[in-house]
Each structure stands twice: as C-alpha cells, then as structure tokens.
Short mmCIF file of C-alpha atoms in Angstrom, two decimals:
data_model
loop_
_atom_site.label_atom_id
_atom_site.label_comp_id
_atom_site.label_asym_id
_atom_site.label_seq_id
_atom_site.Cartn_x
_atom_site.Cartn_y
_atom_site.Cartn_z
CA LYS F 17 9.07 -0.73 19.22
CA ASN F 18 8.47 0.38 15.89
CA GLU F 19 10.97 1.95 13.47
CA VAL F 20 8.45 4.64 12.83
CA GLU F 21 6.12 5.71 15.50
CA GLN F 22 3.18 8.57 14.39
CA SER F 23 1.06 10.70 16.67
CA PRO F 24 -1.19 11.22 17.48
CA GLN F 25 -3.30 8.01 16.30
CA ASN F 26 -6.22 10.09 16.17
CA LEU F 27 -7.62 13.21 16.19
CA THR F 28 -10.84 15.48 15.94
CA ALA F 29 -10.84 19.30 15.13
CA GLN F 30 -12.92 21.57 14.38
CA GLU F 31 -13.36 23.46 10.70
CA GLY F 32 -10.67 25.87 10.51
CA GLU F 33 -7.88 24.82 13.07
CA PHE F 34 -4.13 24.31 12.69
CA ILE F 35 -3.61 20.76 12.05
CA THR F 36 0.00 18.98 13.39
CA ILE F 37 0.70 15.25 12.84
CA ASN F 38 4.38 13.63 14.07
CA CYS F 39 6.63 10.76 12.59
CA SER F 40 9.51 10.10 14.49
CA TYR F 41 11.67 7.45 13.10
CA SER F 42 15.02 5.32 14.43
CA VAL F 43 16.45 4.14 11.35
CA GLY F 44 18.53 5.65 8.34
CA ILE F 45 16.44 6.89 5.93
CA SER F 46 17.11 8.05 2.17
CA ALA F 47 13.39 10.24 2.20
CA LEU F 48 10.43 10.45 4.09
CA HIS F 49 6.87 10.31 2.55
CA TRP F 50 3.55 11.61 3.58
CA LEU F 51 0.48 9.96 2.61
CA GLN F 52 -3.12 10.48 2.58
CA GLN F 53 -6.22 8.06 2.26
CA HIS F 54 -9.21 8.77 2.72
CA PRO F 55 -11.87 5.71 3.66
CA GLY F 56 -12.14 2.30 1.52
CA GLY F 57 -9.96 4.13 -0.94
CA GLY F 58 -6.33 4.66 -2.69
CA ILE F 59 -3.62 6.93 -1.22
CA VAL F 60 -2.40 9.78 -2.62
CA SER F 61 1.40 10.83 -2.41
CA LEU F 62 1.35 14.45 -0.85
CA PHE F 63 5.26 15.19 -0.26
CA MET F 64 8.70 13.04 -0.48
CA LEU F 65 10.84 15.13 1.88
CA SER F 66 14.57 14.72 2.07
CA SER F 67 15.38 17.85 4.10
CA GLY F 68 13.64 21.22 5.28
CA LYS F 69 10.60 22.21 4.92
CA LYS F 70 8.03 21.40 2.18
CA LYS F 71 4.66 23.45 0.78
CA HIS F 72 1.85 22.57 -1.08
CA GLY F 73 -1.71 24.69 -0.97
CA ARG F 74 -3.07 24.14 3.06
CA LEU F 75 -0.37 21.49 3.86
CA ILE F 76 3.26 21.84 4.66
CA ALA F 77 5.91 19.55 5.70
CA THR F 78 8.97 19.80 7.58
CA ILE F 79 11.83 16.94 8.43
CA ASN F 80 14.78 17.21 11.06
CA ILE F 81 17.19 14.48 9.97
CA GLN F 82 19.09 15.25 13.42
CA GLU F 83 16.06 14.67 15.55
CA LYS F 84 14.53 11.72 13.38
CA HIS F 85 11.31 13.82 12.90
CA SER F 86 9.32 14.86 10.87
CA SER F 87 5.80 16.86 11.32
CA LEU F 88 2.61 17.39 8.83
CA HIS F 89 0.51 20.95 9.13
CA ILE F 90 -2.31 21.64 7.61
CA THR F 91 -3.66 24.66 7.99
CA ALA F 92 -7.25 26.50 7.94
CA SER F 93 -8.61 22.82 8.33
CA HIS F 94 -12.00 21.82 6.64
CA PRO F 95 -14.08 18.64 6.19
CA ARG F 96 -12.39 17.27 2.82
CA ASP F 97 -9.06 16.78 4.67
CA SER F 98 -10.55 14.35 6.88
CA ALA F 99 -8.72 11.25 5.99
CA VAL F 100 -5.92 9.13 7.41
CA TYR F 101 -2.35 10.58 6.85
CA ILE F 102 0.32 8.12 6.84
CA CYS F 103 4.31 8.63 6.76
CA ALA F 104 6.36 6.26 5.46
CA VAL F 105 10.10 5.81 5.37
CA LYS F 106 12.62 4.92 2.71
CA ILE F 107 15.49 2.72 4.38
CA LEU F 108 18.87 4.53 3.40
CA ASP F 109 20.18 1.01 1.78
CA SER F 110 17.34 -0.55 0.39
CA ASN F 111 16.17 1.52 -2.88
CA TYR F 112 12.55 0.24 -2.84
CA GLN F 113 11.72 -0.94 0.81
CA LEU F 114 9.32 1.58 2.35
CA ILE F 115 8.62 1.45 6.44
CA TRP F 116 5.26 2.71 7.18
CA GLY F 117 3.63 3.97 10.21
CA ALA F 118 0.29 2.86 11.88
CA GLY F 119 -1.56 6.06 10.27
CA THR F 120 -3.20 9.20 11.90
CA LYS F 121 -6.95 9.06 11.89
CA LEU F 122 -7.67 13.06 11.16
CA ILE F 123 -11.08 14.41 11.68
CA ILE F 124 -12.80 17.68 10.66
CA LYS F 125 -15.89 18.62 11.84
CA PRO F 126 -18.34 21.51 10.06
CA ASP L 26 -1.74 12.61 -17.08
CA THR L 27 -0.68 11.74 -13.43
CA GLU L 28 -2.82 9.06 -12.63
CA VAL L 29 -2.57 5.41 -11.61
CA THR L 30 -5.63 3.25 -12.53
CA GLN L 31 -6.77 -0.01 -11.19
CA THR L 32 -10.06 -2.04 -12.50
CA PRO L 33 -11.81 -3.28 -11.11
CA LYS L 34 -12.81 -1.27 -7.99
CA HIS L 35 -15.03 -4.44 -6.26
CA LEU L 36 -14.42 -8.19 -6.94
CA VAL L 37 -15.51 -10.65 -5.05
CA MET L 38 -14.35 -14.42 -5.85
CA GLY L 39 -14.86 -18.43 -4.75
CA MET L 40 -11.74 -20.01 -3.65
CA THR L 41 -11.82 -21.75 -6.90
CA ASN L 42 -12.08 -19.15 -9.10
CA LYS L 43 -9.48 -17.25 -11.35
CA LYS L 44 -9.82 -13.64 -11.72
CA SER L 45 -7.10 -11.24 -12.44
CA LEU L 46 -6.25 -7.16 -11.35
CA LYS L 47 -5.21 -4.88 -13.49
CA CYS L 48 -3.15 -1.47 -13.25
CA GLU L 49 -2.22 1.08 -15.54
CA GLN L 50 -0.09 3.79 -15.99
CA HIS L 51 1.22 6.52 -18.60
CA MET L 52 3.88 8.42 -16.96
CA GLY L 53 6.51 6.26 -18.44
CA HIS L 54 7.28 5.41 -15.03
CA ARG L 55 9.53 2.50 -15.11
CA ALA L 56 9.26 0.82 -11.65
CA MET L 57 5.33 -1.03 -10.64
CA TYR L 58 4.76 -2.18 -7.44
CA TRP L 59 1.60 -4.06 -5.37
CA TYR L 60 0.58 -3.62 -2.57
CA LYS L 61 -1.90 -5.56 -0.16
CA GLN L 62 -4.00 -4.01 2.64
CA LYS L 63 -5.71 -4.98 5.51
CA ALA L 64 -8.08 -3.18 7.18
CA LYS L 65 -6.55 -0.70 9.66
CA LYS L 66 -3.10 -2.15 8.78
CA PRO L 67 -0.53 -0.20 6.57
CA PRO L 68 0.31 -1.45 2.98
CA GLU L 69 2.36 -4.25 2.81
CA LEU L 70 4.78 -4.48 -0.25
CA MET L 71 4.52 -7.99 -2.69
CA PHE L 72 5.80 -7.42 -5.75
CA VAL L 73 8.27 -4.78 -7.15
CA TYR L 74 8.80 -4.92 -10.90
CA SER L 75 11.13 -3.30 -12.95
CA TYR L 76 11.77 -2.34 -16.59
CA GLU L 77 8.94 -5.25 -16.72
CA LYS L 78 11.20 -7.15 -15.16
CA LEU L 79 10.25 -9.13 -11.44
CA SER L 80 12.71 -7.53 -9.12
CA ILE L 81 11.20 -8.20 -5.55
CA ASN L 82 8.71 -10.77 -4.40
CA GLU L 83 8.07 -10.39 -0.96
CA SER L 84 7.78 -14.11 -0.20
CA VAL L 85 4.29 -14.19 -1.28
CA PRO L 86 2.08 -17.44 -1.97
CA SER L 87 1.96 -18.91 -5.80
CA ARG L 88 -1.70 -18.50 -5.47
CA PHE L 89 -1.00 -14.56 -6.80
CA SER L 90 0.80 -14.54 -10.17
CA PRO L 91 2.30 -10.93 -10.81
CA GLU L 92 2.33 -10.28 -15.23
CA CYS L 93 3.73 -6.66 -16.54
CA PRO L 94 3.37 -6.97 -20.14
CA ASN L 95 4.73 -3.97 -21.12
CA SER L 96 5.86 -0.61 -19.08
CA SER L 97 2.22 0.76 -18.53
CA LEU L 98 0.36 -2.64 -17.50
CA LEU L 99 0.75 -4.68 -14.56
CA ASN L 100 -1.74 -7.39 -13.67
CA LEU L 101 -2.26 -9.90 -10.36
CA HIS L 102 -3.49 -13.06 -11.17
CA LEU L 103 -4.83 -14.41 -8.99
CA HIS L 104 -6.05 -17.89 -7.76
CA ALA L 105 -7.25 -20.85 -5.73
CA LEU L 106 -7.48 -17.74 -2.75
CA GLN L 107 -8.47 -17.78 0.25
CA PRO L 108 -10.74 -16.35 2.79
CA GLU L 109 -7.87 -14.13 4.41
CA ASP L 110 -6.58 -12.86 0.93
CA SER L 111 -9.35 -10.49 1.25
CA ALA L 112 -8.12 -6.97 1.37
CA LEU L 113 -7.60 -3.52 -0.30
CA TYR L 114 -5.05 -4.23 -3.71
CA LEU L 115 -3.15 -1.32 -4.43
CA CYS L 116 -1.00 -0.82 -7.40
CA ALA L 117 1.84 1.78 -7.38
CA SER L 118 4.22 3.30 -10.00
CA SER L 119 7.48 5.30 -9.53
CA LEU L 120 10.26 7.25 -12.50
CA PHE L 121 12.67 4.84 -10.95
CA TYR L 122 13.13 2.57 -7.55
CA THR L 123 14.46 5.90 -5.79
CA ASP L 124 10.85 8.17 -6.82
CA THR L 125 7.93 8.78 -5.02
CA GLN L 126 5.60 6.85 -5.31
CA TYR L 127 1.82 7.35 -7.17
CA PHE L 128 -0.68 5.43 -5.76
CA GLY L 129 -3.91 3.48 -7.45
CA PRO L 130 -7.54 3.67 -5.71
CA GLY L 131 -7.26 0.01 -5.37
CA THR L 132 -9.32 -3.51 -5.81
CA ARG L 133 -10.94 -4.52 -2.80
CA LEU L 134 -10.63 -8.17 -2.88
CA THR L 135 -13.58 -9.92 -1.07
CA VAL L 136 -12.73 -14.25 -1.21
CA LEU L 137 -16.04 -16.11 0.11
#
C-alpha cells in the first residue's frame, strides 16, 4: 500500500463544475503540499498545509490531521485548470523528504 | 521575483557527451534541489543543497555531478549518461529545508 494515495486517478468534467480531488496518507507528517503540473512542464506549488483550510482564488485546500486526509477543490472549473494535481507530504522526522502521490489527471471540457 | 529558471528547456545528448543543466533563483532561498521525473511518475529526489553545501545525495550514480557555485545558482553536470537517464529534470528551491518548495519548468533530457 502506498503511503500517499490520491483519488480519483483521472477526472473529466465540464467547464463550470465543482471539482474535488482527495489525498489520504498513512504516515506522520509535518505538512502537506498540493502541486499542479501541466503536460510536459514544470511544477507549481499551490498550497502547503499543516492544518485547517487555505484558499487562493478558485482553489481551496483542506486538511484533517486526525483522519489523515486532505482535499483540493476547484470552483467554477475552467479548461485552463486541466493539469495533473499532485499531493505530497513532508514526513514528520525529515526536514526535506517529500512522499508523492501518483497524481490526479484533470481534464476540463469547454 | 518568485521564479526558478532552468536552462536549457530541452537537451539531446549522446552517451559520450558532457553537458550541464543550470538552475537559478533570486528569491534568497538557501535550499536547492534536483529531481528526476520519468513519464507519468512523481519526481524522485536526487540532491539537496543547503547553504551551498551538498546535504543529501540520494544514491545517485556518479555520472550526475551537482555543483552549487553560489546561493542563487545550481548546476547538474552530466557525463556518460545512459538512455534510461532520459527524463524531465526539475530544480526546486525553498527558503530553508522546511519551507514550501518552488519548482522550475524543468529540462527535458533525451539521451541517445
């Protein structure tokens, strides 16, 4: 079993829909990252969370430390949101090591 | 300036060539990282530099040689690579070890 599991693996939705991507982890963490990667391209850090909820524009990230679960929500989705969304956790006893989820490939159709 | 830049964007090299990848940031970050990413896989950490000193080498073959000439610049020197080394090489930086990592756009390397 992977230490970081994301669901769904693939998600196709229509423009305007509310999107939810989930991340569950089984290790002790100090922080959780949500990142975005466009095809063939670099990675953009969206959020780093250690508790609660963060919002940036149409993106909202939440984390429940007790349940070891985080969600990334996209409101009013747009075709430009199409990308791979990756959850990565920073292990509690390591300053630098990130354990990465496999990613969720999101396609938003116009 | 909140950007990590990487050059070149694409690189094709033969197995006998020597080439270098370059990464630069001007955010005052003191930790810099090299990652390797194969298609449809998450990035794998290769090296971590902290305050211009190599802190972590994740058992990377010696044909990859990192260098941090100053706090803004990180190089990855490549020599005698194998076709299986073809991948996207990502650079990242963070203020300190424990902070959010900012990633560059990557260099797509093809080894023939």
